[in-house]
Amino acid sequence: PPHPSTSSLERSIMQTSLVFRRLQSKLERFLLATVGWALGPRRIRRRLALLLIPIALLISSITLLPPADYLPQGNLNFVLWLTETFPGTSVPEAIELSAPARAFLKQQPEIANTFFAHFPQFHGIGISLKPESATGSGLAAMEQRLMGQSFSYPGYKFMFPIRFPIFNDTGKSFEVQIIGPDLNQLNQLEQQLIQQISALPGVANARSNSINGAPQLQVIPDRTRLAEVGLSESEVGAIVEAALGGRFASEFVDGKEELDITVQLQNVFVKTPEQLRQLSLYSSEIPRPASAGGSMTASATAPVSNGGQVQLADVATVRETTGPGVINHVDLERSTTLTVSLAPDAPLGQLVNQTETQILDPLRRKLPPEFRVELAGSADRLAETVTQLASAFIFSVLITYLLLVALYRSFLYPLVIMATVPMGLTGALLSLVVANWIPGVIVPLDMITGLGFLILTGVVVNNAILIVERVLQLQEEGQKYDEAIYNATRDRLRPIFMSAGTSVLGMIPLAIFPGQGSELYQGLGIALTGGLAFSTILTPTVVPALMALLHDFDFRPQK
């Protein structure tokens, strides 16, 4: 006797099969009734009305289309709480400053590990979550929690958390480059743009790569005094450089290793501005002090008592000031770069357009000709990738059409078949729109999702090929044109539903099931599932209506 669990499984399969057969039967009757309606009286109007349905849906889906994005971010289990201290802060001081923030992190039950990271231009605290919390929503919640704490600790220019993506560049940030000759005006433009861009909805933060306020010592030579003692500005500069950090003299090659040779002053240690002012400079033109038995006129008196040497303060002014820690360049021109980070649900394409039209375009009209403001980073890469995808899509449609022309030896029947491509695109777009209406679900139109539109080009035409081929076959057997269209649709409905149904059901897990890496391919699965399902329902009605219109307007080609 069969095992009880086996009979239960068989009953479940039979019940599921019965449900699908009933749905398929009802859908077949509805579609055949629609085709019969299109072939009835006033058929031209009916066929045109039937064709208006996919056209209207295509237009509406384009208007509701989510903005373009670049690449998905992924759920990498790592968050960096980025910090920038004020210029002149040492590494031990930076570690000490981070103590309150690290104490806060230890109180968070979701965090597994933390560490302090030091980079040349900024510091940060690295965070990884426990496996049960390292999900997309868990990482996003931790990022928002850290953002709320970022203004609670003194001693920092800024603090904000960033999530590291799976790809090197996901498009969750873009850059604005400000190029011009004057550093002061560059800094003014930088602060102005930071305020304006940060006010846009969807912008998490905007930061600059310039480092201002770095403590500096300026040595301003007195050319008159230098001439009196016989020193030049370049000689003074070389001595100051050798006293502070060493002056590069040459390069020594030891096998494959290259070593820099630097010249440093012996037994001279300059650590404070006062020590720099007391730096001794020697010159043969400085008169030595007179001997005990000799005499010296007042006009020949040495400038200092040591004779033969002077201090730097005697021939130059040492001024303590602040200035840029780094001067960046783009194409050999001075520049500063703003990095604009976006919120997780903010689309890159929309924010780039808003920044361009609302902020940068009005600013360009006011700038002097020697200044430029340009978008860079992911903004450029997004535009380039969209152009490449559009070109690839057009090329794939053209190749498919020319192949069908060669097979059918006709230019019109392949057009009927290719009409299913917009229906597939409509289904893909509408499925993305509906998915984004679900609370808590964000499915961006990124470049991986865009690949689904390319794949649909070669998939959705298969159903139309079945109908067109059957119509031509029945015509050759002697059936009238309208009769051949109706019978061909009836004969091909079951094979169409069987092939498309298995494909759609096979892709549903790709579209809806969560899991590791699901955020990478979820949009692709939704686009393919929605596009194929939508075109499968519309193809048995739109293709017969188009073929009937060819006959009505006497455009029917001979095979």
Coordinates of C-alpha atoms in Angstrom, one line a residue:
P1 CA 0.0 0.0 0.0
P2 CA 1.2 3.5 -0.7
H3 CA 2.7 5.5 2.1
P4 CA 0.2 8.0 3.6
S5 CA 2.6 10.9 2.9
T6 CA 2.9 9.8 -0.7
S7 CA -0.9 9.9 -1.2
S8 CA -1.1 13.3 0.5
L9 CA 1.6 14.6 -1.9
E10 CA -0.3 13.2 -4.9
R11 CA -3.5 14.8 -3.8
S12 CA -1.7 18.2 -3.3
I13 CA -0.2 17.9 -6.8
M14 CA -3.6 17.0 -8.3
Q15 CA -5.4 19.9 -6.6
T16 CA -2.7 22.3 -7.7
S17 CA -2.9 21.0 -11.3
L18 CA -6.7 21.3 -11.2
V19 CA -6.5 24.9 -10.1
F20 CA -4.0 25.8 -12.9
R21 CA -6.1 24.0 -15.5
R22 CA -9.2 25.9 -14.5
L23 CA -7.4 29.2 -14.7
Q24 CA -5.9 28.3 -18.1
S25 CA -9.3 27.3 -19.4
K26 CA -10.9 30.5 -18.3
L27 CA -8.1 32.6 -19.7
E28 CA -8.2 30.7 -23.1
R29 CA -12.0 31.3 -23.4
F30 CA -11.5 35.0 -22.6
L31 CA -8.7 35.5 -25.1
L32 CA -10.5 33.6 -27.9
A33 CA -13.7 35.7 -27.2
T34 CA -11.5 38.8 -27.5
V35 CA -10.1 37.6 -30.9
G36 CA -13.6 36.7 -32.1
W37 CA -14.8 40.2 -31.1
A38 CA -11.9 41.8 -33.0
L39 CA -12.9 39.7 -36.1
G40 CA -16.6 40.6 -35.9
P41 CA -18.6 43.6 -37.4
R42 CA -16.9 47.0 -37.4
R43 CA -13.7 45.0 -37.1
I44 CA -11.3 47.8 -38.1
R45 CA -12.5 50.0 -35.2
R46 CA -12.4 47.1 -32.9
R47 CA -8.9 46.1 -33.9
L48 CA -7.6 49.6 -33.6
A49 CA -9.3 49.8 -30.1
L50 CA -7.6 46.6 -29.1
L51 CA -4.2 47.9 -30.2
L52 CA -4.7 51.1 -28.2
I53 CA -4.7 49.1 -25.0
P54 CA -0.9 48.1 -25.1
I55 CA 0.0 51.6 -26.4
A56 CA -1.8 53.3 -23.5
L57 CA -0.2 50.9 -21.0
L58 CA 3.2 51.6 -22.5
I59 CA 2.8 55.3 -22.2
S60 CA 1.5 55.1 -18.6
S61 CA 4.4 52.7 -17.6
I62 CA 7.0 55.2 -19.0
T63 CA 5.4 58.1 -17.0
L64 CA 5.5 55.9 -13.8
L65 CA 9.0 54.6 -14.4
P66 CA 11.3 54.8 -11.4
P67 CA 14.4 56.9 -12.0
A68 CA 17.6 55.2 -13.2
D69 CA 20.2 54.0 -10.8
Y70 CA 23.7 52.7 -11.4
L71 CA 24.5 49.4 -9.5
P72 CA 23.0 47.8 -6.5
Q73 CA 24.7 48.4 -3.2
G74 CA 24.5 44.9 -1.8
N75 CA 24.5 43.9 1.9
L76 CA 28.2 43.8 2.7
N77 CA 28.5 43.3 6.5
F78 CA 30.7 46.4 7.1
V79 CA 29.9 50.0 8.2
L80 CA 32.6 52.6 8.5
W81 CA 31.8 55.5 10.9
L82 CA 33.9 58.1 9.0
T83 CA 35.4 60.9 11.0
E84 CA 37.6 63.9 10.1
T85 CA 39.5 65.6 12.9
F86 CA 40.7 69.2 12.8
P87 CA 44.1 69.7 11.1
G88 CA 47.1 69.0 13.3
T89 CA 45.4 66.3 15.3
S90 CA 47.8 63.4 15.9
V91 CA 46.9 59.7 15.7
P92 CA 46.9 59.2 19.5
E93 CA 44.7 62.2 19.9
A94 CA 42.3 60.9 17.3
I95 CA 42.1 57.6 19.0
E96 CA 41.4 59.3 22.3
L97 CA 38.7 61.5 20.7
S98 CA 37.0 58.3 19.4
A99 CA 36.7 56.8 22.9
P100 CA 33.1 58.1 23.6
A101 CA 31.9 56.9 20.2
R102 CA 33.5 53.5 20.7
A103 CA 31.9 53.3 24.1
F104 CA 28.5 53.9 22.4
L105 CA 29.2 51.1 19.9
K106 CA 29.9 48.6 22.7
Q107 CA 26.4 49.2 24.0
Q108 CA 24.8 48.1 20.8
P109 CA 23.7 44.4 20.9
E110 CA 23.8 44.0 17.1
I111 CA 27.5 44.8 16.7
A112 CA 30.0 41.9 16.6
N113 CA 33.3 43.7 16.1
T114 CA 34.7 47.3 16.0
F115 CA 38.1 48.7 15.1
F116 CA 39.8 52.0 14.7
A117 CA 41.1 52.9 11.2
H118 CA 43.6 55.6 10.3
F119 CA 44.0 57.0 6.8
P120 CA 46.1 60.0 5.7
Q121 CA 43.1 62.4 5.3
F122 CA 40.5 60.9 7.7
H123 CA 39.9 58.4 10.5
G124 CA 37.1 56.0 11.1
I125 CA 35.6 53.3 13.2
G126 CA 34.9 50.0 11.4
I127 CA 31.8 48.0 12.4
S128 CA 30.6 44.6 11.6
L129 CA 27.2 43.2 12.8
K130 CA 26.3 39.8 14.1
P131 CA 25.1 37.3 11.3
E132 CA 21.4 37.5 12.4
S133 CA 21.5 41.3 12.1
A134 CA 23.6 41.6 8.9
T135 CA 20.6 42.0 6.6
G136 CA 19.8 44.9 4.3
S137 CA 17.3 46.3 6.8
G138 CA 19.6 45.7 9.8
L139 CA 22.5 47.4 8.1
A140 CA 20.3 50.4 7.1
A141 CA 18.9 50.7 10.6
M142 CA 22.5 50.7 12.1
E143 CA 23.5 53.4 9.5
Q144 CA 20.6 55.6 10.5
R145 CA 21.4 55.1 14.2
L146 CA 25.0 56.1 13.7
M147 CA 23.9 59.1 11.7
G148 CA 21.7 60.3 14.6
Q149 CA 24.8 60.1 16.9
S150 CA 27.2 61.8 14.6
F151 CA 26.6 65.3 16.0
S152 CA 27.0 64.2 19.7
Y153 CA 30.8 64.1 19.9
P154 CA 33.1 67.2 20.0
G155 CA 36.5 67.5 18.3
Y156 CA 35.5 66.6 14.8
K157 CA 34.9 68.5 11.6
F158 CA 32.3 65.9 10.6
M159 CA 31.2 62.4 11.4
F160 CA 28.9 60.2 9.3
P161 CA 28.5 56.5 8.6
I162 CA 28.9 54.9 5.2
R163 CA 28.2 51.4 4.0
F164 CA 30.7 49.8 1.8
P165 CA 29.2 48.3 -1.4
I166 CA 29.8 45.0 -3.1
F167 CA 30.9 46.8 -6.2
N168 CA 33.6 49.4 -6.2
D169 CA 31.1 52.0 -7.3
T170 CA 27.4 51.5 -6.8
G171 CA 26.2 54.9 -7.8
K172 CA 25.1 55.9 -4.3
S173 CA 27.3 58.9 -4.6
F174 CA 28.4 61.3 -7.3
E175 CA 31.0 64.1 -7.6
V176 CA 30.9 67.8 -8.4
Q177 CA 34.2 69.3 -9.5
I178 CA 34.9 73.0 -9.1
I179 CA 37.8 74.2 -11.2
G180 CA 39.4 77.6 -11.1
P181 CA 42.6 79.5 -10.4
D182 CA 41.8 81.2 -7.1
L183 CA 41.7 79.0 -3.9
N184 CA 39.7 81.5 -1.9
Q185 CA 36.9 81.6 -4.4
L186 CA 37.1 77.9 -4.8
N187 CA 36.5 77.6 -1.1
Q188 CA 33.5 80.0 -1.2
L189 CA 31.9 78.1 -4.1
E190 CA 32.6 74.8 -2.3
Q191 CA 30.7 76.0 0.9
Q192 CA 27.8 77.4 -1.2
L193 CA 27.4 74.1 -3.1
I194 CA 27.6 72.0 0.0
Q195 CA 24.7 74.0 1.5
Q196 CA 22.6 73.9 -1.6
I197 CA 23.1 70.2 -2.5
S198 CA 22.7 69.0 1.2
A199 CA 19.2 70.6 1.1
L200 CA 18.0 68.3 -1.7
P201 CA 15.7 65.5 -0.6
G202 CA 17.6 62.2 -0.8
V203 CA 21.0 63.6 -0.1
A204 CA 22.6 62.0 3.0
N205 CA 25.6 64.4 3.0
A206 CA 28.0 66.4 0.9
R207 CA 31.7 66.7 1.7
S208 CA 34.8 68.2 0.1
N209 CA 38.2 66.7 -0.5
S210 CA 39.9 69.9 0.4
I211 CA 41.7 70.2 3.7
N212 CA 41.6 73.8 5.0
G213 CA 42.8 75.2 8.2
A214 CA 46.1 73.3 8.3
P215 CA 48.7 75.1 10.5
Q216 CA 51.5 76.5 8.4
L217 CA 54.6 78.6 8.9
Q218 CA 55.3 81.2 6.2
V219 CA 58.9 82.4 5.7
I220 CA 58.8 85.9 4.1
P221 CA 62.3 87.0 3.1
D222 CA 63.5 90.6 3.4
R223 CA 65.2 91.1 0.0
T224 CA 67.1 94.2 1.2
R225 CA 68.6 92.4 4.2
L226 CA 69.4 89.4 2.1
A227 CA 71.3 91.6 -0.3
E228 CA 73.3 93.1 2.5
V229 CA 74.5 89.7 3.8
G230 CA 75.0 88.2 0.4
L231 CA 72.3 85.5 0.5
S232 CA 69.6 84.7 -2.1
E233 CA 66.0 83.6 -1.5
S234 CA 66.7 80.2 -3.0
E235 CA 69.6 79.6 -0.6
V236 CA 67.5 80.5 2.4
G237 CA 64.7 78.2 1.1
A238 CA 67.1 75.3 0.7
I239 CA 68.5 75.8 4.2
V240 CA 65.0 76.0 5.7
E241 CA 63.9 72.9 3.8
A242 CA 67.0 70.9 5.0
A243 CA 66.3 72.0 8.6
L244 CA 62.7 71.0 8.7
G245 CA 62.4 67.7 6.9
G246 CA 65.3 67.2 4.6
R247 CA 66.0 68.4 1.1
F248 CA 65.9 65.9 -1.8
A249 CA 69.3 65.8 -3.4
S250 CA 69.4 62.7 -5.6
E251 CA 68.3 59.1 -6.0
F252 CA 70.4 56.0 -5.3
V253 CA 69.6 52.8 -7.2
D254 CA 70.4 49.6 -5.3
G255 CA 69.6 46.8 -7.7
K256 CA 65.8 47.1 -8.2
E257 CA 65.3 49.4 -5.2
E258 CA 65.4 53.1 -5.6
L259 CA 66.3 55.2 -2.5
D260 CA 65.9 58.9 -2.1
I261 CA 69.0 60.8 -0.9
T262 CA 68.1 63.8 1.3
V263 CA 70.3 66.4 2.9
Q264 CA 69.6 67.4 6.5
L265 CA 71.3 69.9 8.8
Q266 CA 73.5 68.2 11.4
N267 CA 72.6 68.7 15.1
V268 CA 69.8 71.1 14.1
F269 CA 66.3 70.2 15.4
V270 CA 63.5 72.6 14.5
K271 CA 60.2 71.7 16.3
T272 CA 58.8 75.2 17.1
P273 CA 58.4 78.5 15.2
E274 CA 60.9 80.1 17.6
Q275 CA 63.5 77.5 16.9
L276 CA 63.0 78.2 13.2
R277 CA 63.5 82.0 13.7
Q278 CA 66.8 81.2 15.5
L279 CA 68.1 79.1 12.6
S280 CA 71.6 80.2 11.7
L281 CA 72.5 81.2 8.2
Y282 CA 76.1 81.5 7.0
S283 CA 77.6 83.6 4.3
S284 CA 81.2 84.6 3.3
E285 CA 80.1 88.2 2.8
I286 CA 79.1 88.6 6.4
P287 CA 82.1 90.4 8.1
R288 CA 83.6 88.6 11.1
P289 CA 84.0 90.6 14.3
A290 CA 87.2 92.7 14.6
S291 CA 90.2 91.3 16.5
A292 CA 91.3 92.8 19.9
G293 CA 94.1 94.8 18.4
G294 CA 92.3 95.9 15.3
S295 CA 89.8 98.6 14.6
M296 CA 86.5 98.7 12.7
T297 CA 84.6 101.7 11.5
A298 CA 81.0 102.1 12.3
S299 CA 79.9 101.6 8.8
A300 CA 81.6 98.2 8.7
T301 CA 79.9 96.9 11.9
A302 CA 78.7 93.3 11.5
P303 CA 74.9 92.8 11.4
V304 CA 75.1 90.5 14.4
S305 CA 77.7 89.8 17.1
N306 CA 78.6 86.3 15.8
G307 CA 80.1 87.6 12.5
G308 CA 79.8 85.3 9.5
Q309 CA 76.3 84.2 10.4
V310 CA 72.9 85.6 10.9
Q311 CA 69.7 84.2 12.3
L312 CA 66.7 83.6 10.0
A313 CA 64.7 86.2 11.9
D314 CA 67.3 88.8 10.9
V315 CA 66.6 88.4 7.2
A316 CA 63.1 87.1 7.1
T317 CA 59.7 87.1 8.8
V318 CA 58.4 83.8 10.1
R319 CA 54.6 84.0 10.3
E320 CA 52.2 81.4 11.8
T321 CA 49.1 81.0 9.7
T322 CA 46.8 78.4 8.3
G323 CA 46.2 77.3 4.7
P324 CA 45.1 74.4 2.5
G325 CA 46.6 71.1 3.5
V326 CA 46.2 69.7 0.0
I327 CA 45.8 71.6 -3.4
N328 CA 44.0 69.3 -5.8
H329 CA 44.3 69.6 -9.6
V330 CA 42.2 68.5 -12.5
D331 CA 43.9 68.7 -15.9
L332 CA 46.7 70.8 -14.3
E333 CA 44.1 73.3 -13.0
R334 CA 43.4 73.9 -9.3
S335 CA 40.2 72.3 -8.2
T336 CA 38.1 71.0 -5.3
T337 CA 35.8 68.0 -5.5
L338 CA 32.5 67.5 -3.6
T339 CA 31.4 64.0 -3.0
V340 CA 27.6 63.8 -2.6
S341 CA 26.4 60.6 -0.8
L342 CA 22.8 59.5 -1.3
A343 CA 20.3 57.9 1.0
P344 CA 19.7 54.1 0.3
D345 CA 16.4 54.7 -1.4
A346 CA 17.4 57.8 -3.4
P347 CA 17.8 57.3 -7.2
L348 CA 21.0 58.5 -8.7
G349 CA 19.5 59.7 -12.0
Q350 CA 16.9 61.9 -10.4
L351 CA 19.3 63.6 -8.0
V352 CA 21.9 64.2 -10.7
N353 CA 19.2 65.9 -12.8
Q354 CA 18.0 68.0 -9.9
T355 CA 21.6 69.0 -9.1
E356 CA 22.3 69.9 -12.7
T357 CA 19.1 71.9 -13.4
Q358 CA 18.4 73.5 -10.0
I359 CA 21.9 74.3 -8.7
L360 CA 24.7 74.0 -11.3
D361 CA 23.0 75.6 -14.3
P362 CA 22.1 78.8 -12.5
L363 CA 25.6 78.9 -10.9
R364 CA 27.4 78.5 -14.3
R365 CA 25.6 81.6 -15.6
K366 CA 27.1 83.7 -12.8
L367 CA 30.6 82.3 -12.7
P368 CA 33.6 84.1 -14.3
P369 CA 34.9 82.4 -17.5
E370 CA 38.0 81.0 -15.8
F371 CA 35.9 78.9 -13.3
R372 CA 34.0 75.7 -14.2
V373 CA 31.6 73.4 -12.4
E374 CA 31.2 69.8 -13.7
L375 CA 29.6 66.6 -12.7
A376 CA 31.9 63.6 -12.4
G377 CA 32.1 60.2 -10.8
S378 CA 29.0 58.0 -11.0
A379 CA 27.0 60.7 -12.8
D380 CA 29.2 60.4 -15.8
R381 CA 29.3 56.6 -15.6
L382 CA 25.5 56.4 -15.3
A383 CA 25.0 58.4 -18.5
E384 CA 27.6 56.4 -20.4
T385 CA 26.1 53.1 -19.3
V386 CA 22.6 54.1 -20.1
T387 CA 23.7 55.1 -23.6
Q388 CA 25.5 51.8 -24.1
L389 CA 22.5 49.8 -22.9
A390 CA 20.2 51.7 -25.2
S391 CA 22.5 51.1 -28.1
A392 CA 22.7 47.4 -27.3
F393 CA 18.9 47.2 -27.1
I394 CA 18.4 48.9 -30.5
F395 CA 21.0 46.6 -32.0
S396 CA 19.4 43.5 -30.6
V397 CA 16.0 44.5 -31.9
L398 CA 17.5 45.2 -35.4
I399 CA 19.3 41.8 -35.5
T400 CA 16.1 40.0 -34.4
Y401 CA 14.0 41.8 -37.1
L402 CA 16.5 41.1 -39.9
L403 CA 16.7 37.4 -38.9
L404 CA 12.9 37.2 -39.1
V405 CA 12.9 39.0 -42.5
A406 CA 15.3 36.4 -43.8
L407 CA 13.2 33.5 -42.5
Y408 CA 9.8 34.8 -43.6
R409 CA 11.0 36.6 -46.8
S410 CA 8.8 39.5 -45.8
F411 CA 9.2 42.8 -44.1
L412 CA 5.6 43.0 -42.6
Y413 CA 5.2 39.8 -40.8
P414 CA 8.4 40.3 -38.8
L415 CA 7.0 43.8 -37.8
V416 CA 3.9 42.0 -36.4
I417 CA 6.2 39.7 -34.4
M418 CA 8.4 42.6 -33.2
A419 CA 5.3 44.4 -31.9
T420 CA 5.4 42.1 -28.9
V421 CA 8.7 43.7 -27.8
P422 CA 7.0 46.9 -26.5
M423 CA 4.5 44.7 -24.7
G424 CA 7.3 42.9 -22.9
L425 CA 8.9 46.2 -22.0
T426 CA 5.5 47.5 -20.7
G427 CA 5.1 44.4 -18.5
A428 CA 8.7 44.8 -17.2
L429 CA 8.2 48.5 -16.4
L430 CA 4.8 48.0 -14.8
S431 CA 6.1 45.1 -12.6
L432 CA 8.9 47.4 -11.3
V433 CA 6.3 50.2 -10.6
V434 CA 4.0 47.8 -8.7
A435 CA 7.0 46.3 -6.8
N436 CA 8.0 49.7 -5.6
W437 CA 4.5 50.4 -4.3
I438 CA 4.9 47.6 -1.8
P439 CA 5.8 49.1 1.6
G440 CA 9.4 48.4 2.6
V441 CA 10.4 47.2 -0.9
I442 CA 12.8 49.2 -3.1
V443 CA 13.6 47.9 -6.5
P444 CA 15.7 50.5 -8.4
L445 CA 16.0 50.5 -12.2
D446 CA 19.7 49.8 -12.1
M447 CA 22.0 48.6 -14.8
I448 CA 21.6 44.9 -13.8
T449 CA 17.8 45.3 -14.1
G450 CA 18.3 46.9 -17.4
L451 CA 19.9 43.7 -18.7
G452 CA 16.4 42.1 -18.3
F453 CA 15.1 44.4 -21.1
L454 CA 17.8 43.1 -23.4
I455 CA 16.9 39.5 -22.6
L456 CA 13.2 40.1 -23.1
T457 CA 13.9 41.1 -26.7
G458 CA 14.7 37.6 -27.7
V459 CA 12.1 35.9 -25.4
V460 CA 8.8 37.6 -26.0
V461 CA 8.9 37.1 -29.8
N462 CA 8.6 33.4 -29.5
N463 CA 4.9 33.4 -28.7
A464 CA 4.2 35.7 -31.7
I465 CA 6.2 33.4 -34.0
L466 CA 4.0 30.4 -33.0
I467 CA 0.8 32.3 -34.0
V468 CA 2.1 33.9 -37.2
E469 CA 3.6 30.6 -38.4
R470 CA 0.3 28.8 -37.7
V471 CA -1.7 31.4 -39.6
L472 CA 0.4 31.1 -42.7
Q473 CA 0.2 27.3 -42.5
L474 CA -3.6 27.3 -42.3
Q475 CA -3.8 29.8 -45.2
E476 CA -1.8 27.4 -47.3
E477 CA -4.3 24.7 -46.4
G478 CA -7.0 26.8 -47.9
Q479 CA -8.7 28.5 -44.9
K480 CA -9.9 32.1 -45.2
Y481 CA -7.8 34.8 -43.6
D482 CA -10.0 35.6 -40.6
E483 CA -10.8 31.9 -40.0
A484 CA -7.1 31.1 -40.2
I485 CA -6.3 33.8 -37.6
Y486 CA -8.9 32.5 -35.2
N487 CA -8.0 28.9 -35.5
A488 CA -4.3 29.6 -35.3
T489 CA -4.8 31.5 -32.0
R490 CA -6.9 28.6 -30.6
D491 CA -4.4 26.0 -31.7
R492 CA -1.4 27.9 -30.2
L493 CA -2.8 29.1 -26.9
R494 CA -2.1 25.9 -25.0
P495 CA 1.6 25.6 -26.1
I496 CA 2.1 29.3 -25.4
F497 CA 0.7 29.0 -21.9
M498 CA 2.7 25.8 -21.2
S499 CA 6.1 27.3 -22.3
A500 CA 5.5 30.8 -20.9
G501 CA 4.0 29.5 -17.7
T502 CA 6.9 27.2 -16.8
S503 CA 9.3 30.1 -17.6
V504 CA 7.4 32.5 -15.4
L505 CA 7.0 30.1 -12.5
G506 CA 10.7 29.2 -12.7
M507 CA 11.7 32.9 -12.4
I508 CA 9.4 33.7 -9.5
P509 CA 11.9 32.6 -6.8
L510 CA 14.4 34.9 -8.5
A511 CA 12.0 37.8 -8.2
I512 CA 10.5 37.4 -4.7
F513 CA 12.5 35.2 -2.4
P514 CA 15.0 36.9 -0.1
G515 CA 18.5 35.6 0.6
Q516 CA 22.1 36.4 0.4
G517 CA 22.8 38.4 -2.8
S518 CA 19.1 38.7 -3.6
E519 CA 19.3 42.5 -3.9
L520 CA 21.6 42.0 -6.9
Y521 CA 19.3 40.0 -9.1
Q522 CA 15.8 40.8 -7.7
G523 CA 15.1 43.6 -10.1
L524 CA 16.3 41.4 -13.0
G525 CA 13.9 38.7 -12.0
I526 CA 11.0 41.1 -11.5
A527 CA 11.5 42.6 -15.0
L528 CA 11.8 39.2 -16.7
T529 CA 8.8 37.7 -14.9
G530 CA 6.5 40.7 -15.4
G531 CA 7.6 41.3 -19.0
L532 CA 7.1 37.6 -20.1
A533 CA 3.8 37.2 -18.2
F534 CA 2.3 40.5 -19.6
S535 CA 3.4 39.8 -23.2
T536 CA 2.0 36.2 -22.9
I537 CA -1.5 37.6 -22.1
L538 CA -1.5 40.3 -24.7
T539 CA 0.2 38.5 -27.6
P540 CA -2.8 36.2 -28.4
T541 CA -5.0 39.2 -28.9
V542 CA -2.6 41.9 -30.3
V543 CA -0.9 39.7 -32.9
P544 CA -4.2 38.5 -34.5
A545 CA -5.5 42.1 -34.5
L546 CA -2.3 43.3 -36.3
M547 CA -2.4 40.5 -38.9
A548 CA -6.1 41.2 -39.5
L549 CA -5.3 44.9 -40.1
L550 CA -2.7 44.0 -42.6
H551 CA -5.4 42.1 -44.6
D552 CA -7.9 45.0 -44.1
F553 CA -5.5 47.6 -45.6
D554 CA -4.4 45.1 -48.3
F555 CA -0.8 45.1 -46.9
R556 CA -0.8 41.3 -46.7
P557 CA 2.5 40.2 -48.2
Q558 CA 3.0 37.0 -50.2
K559 CA 5.1 34.4 -48.6

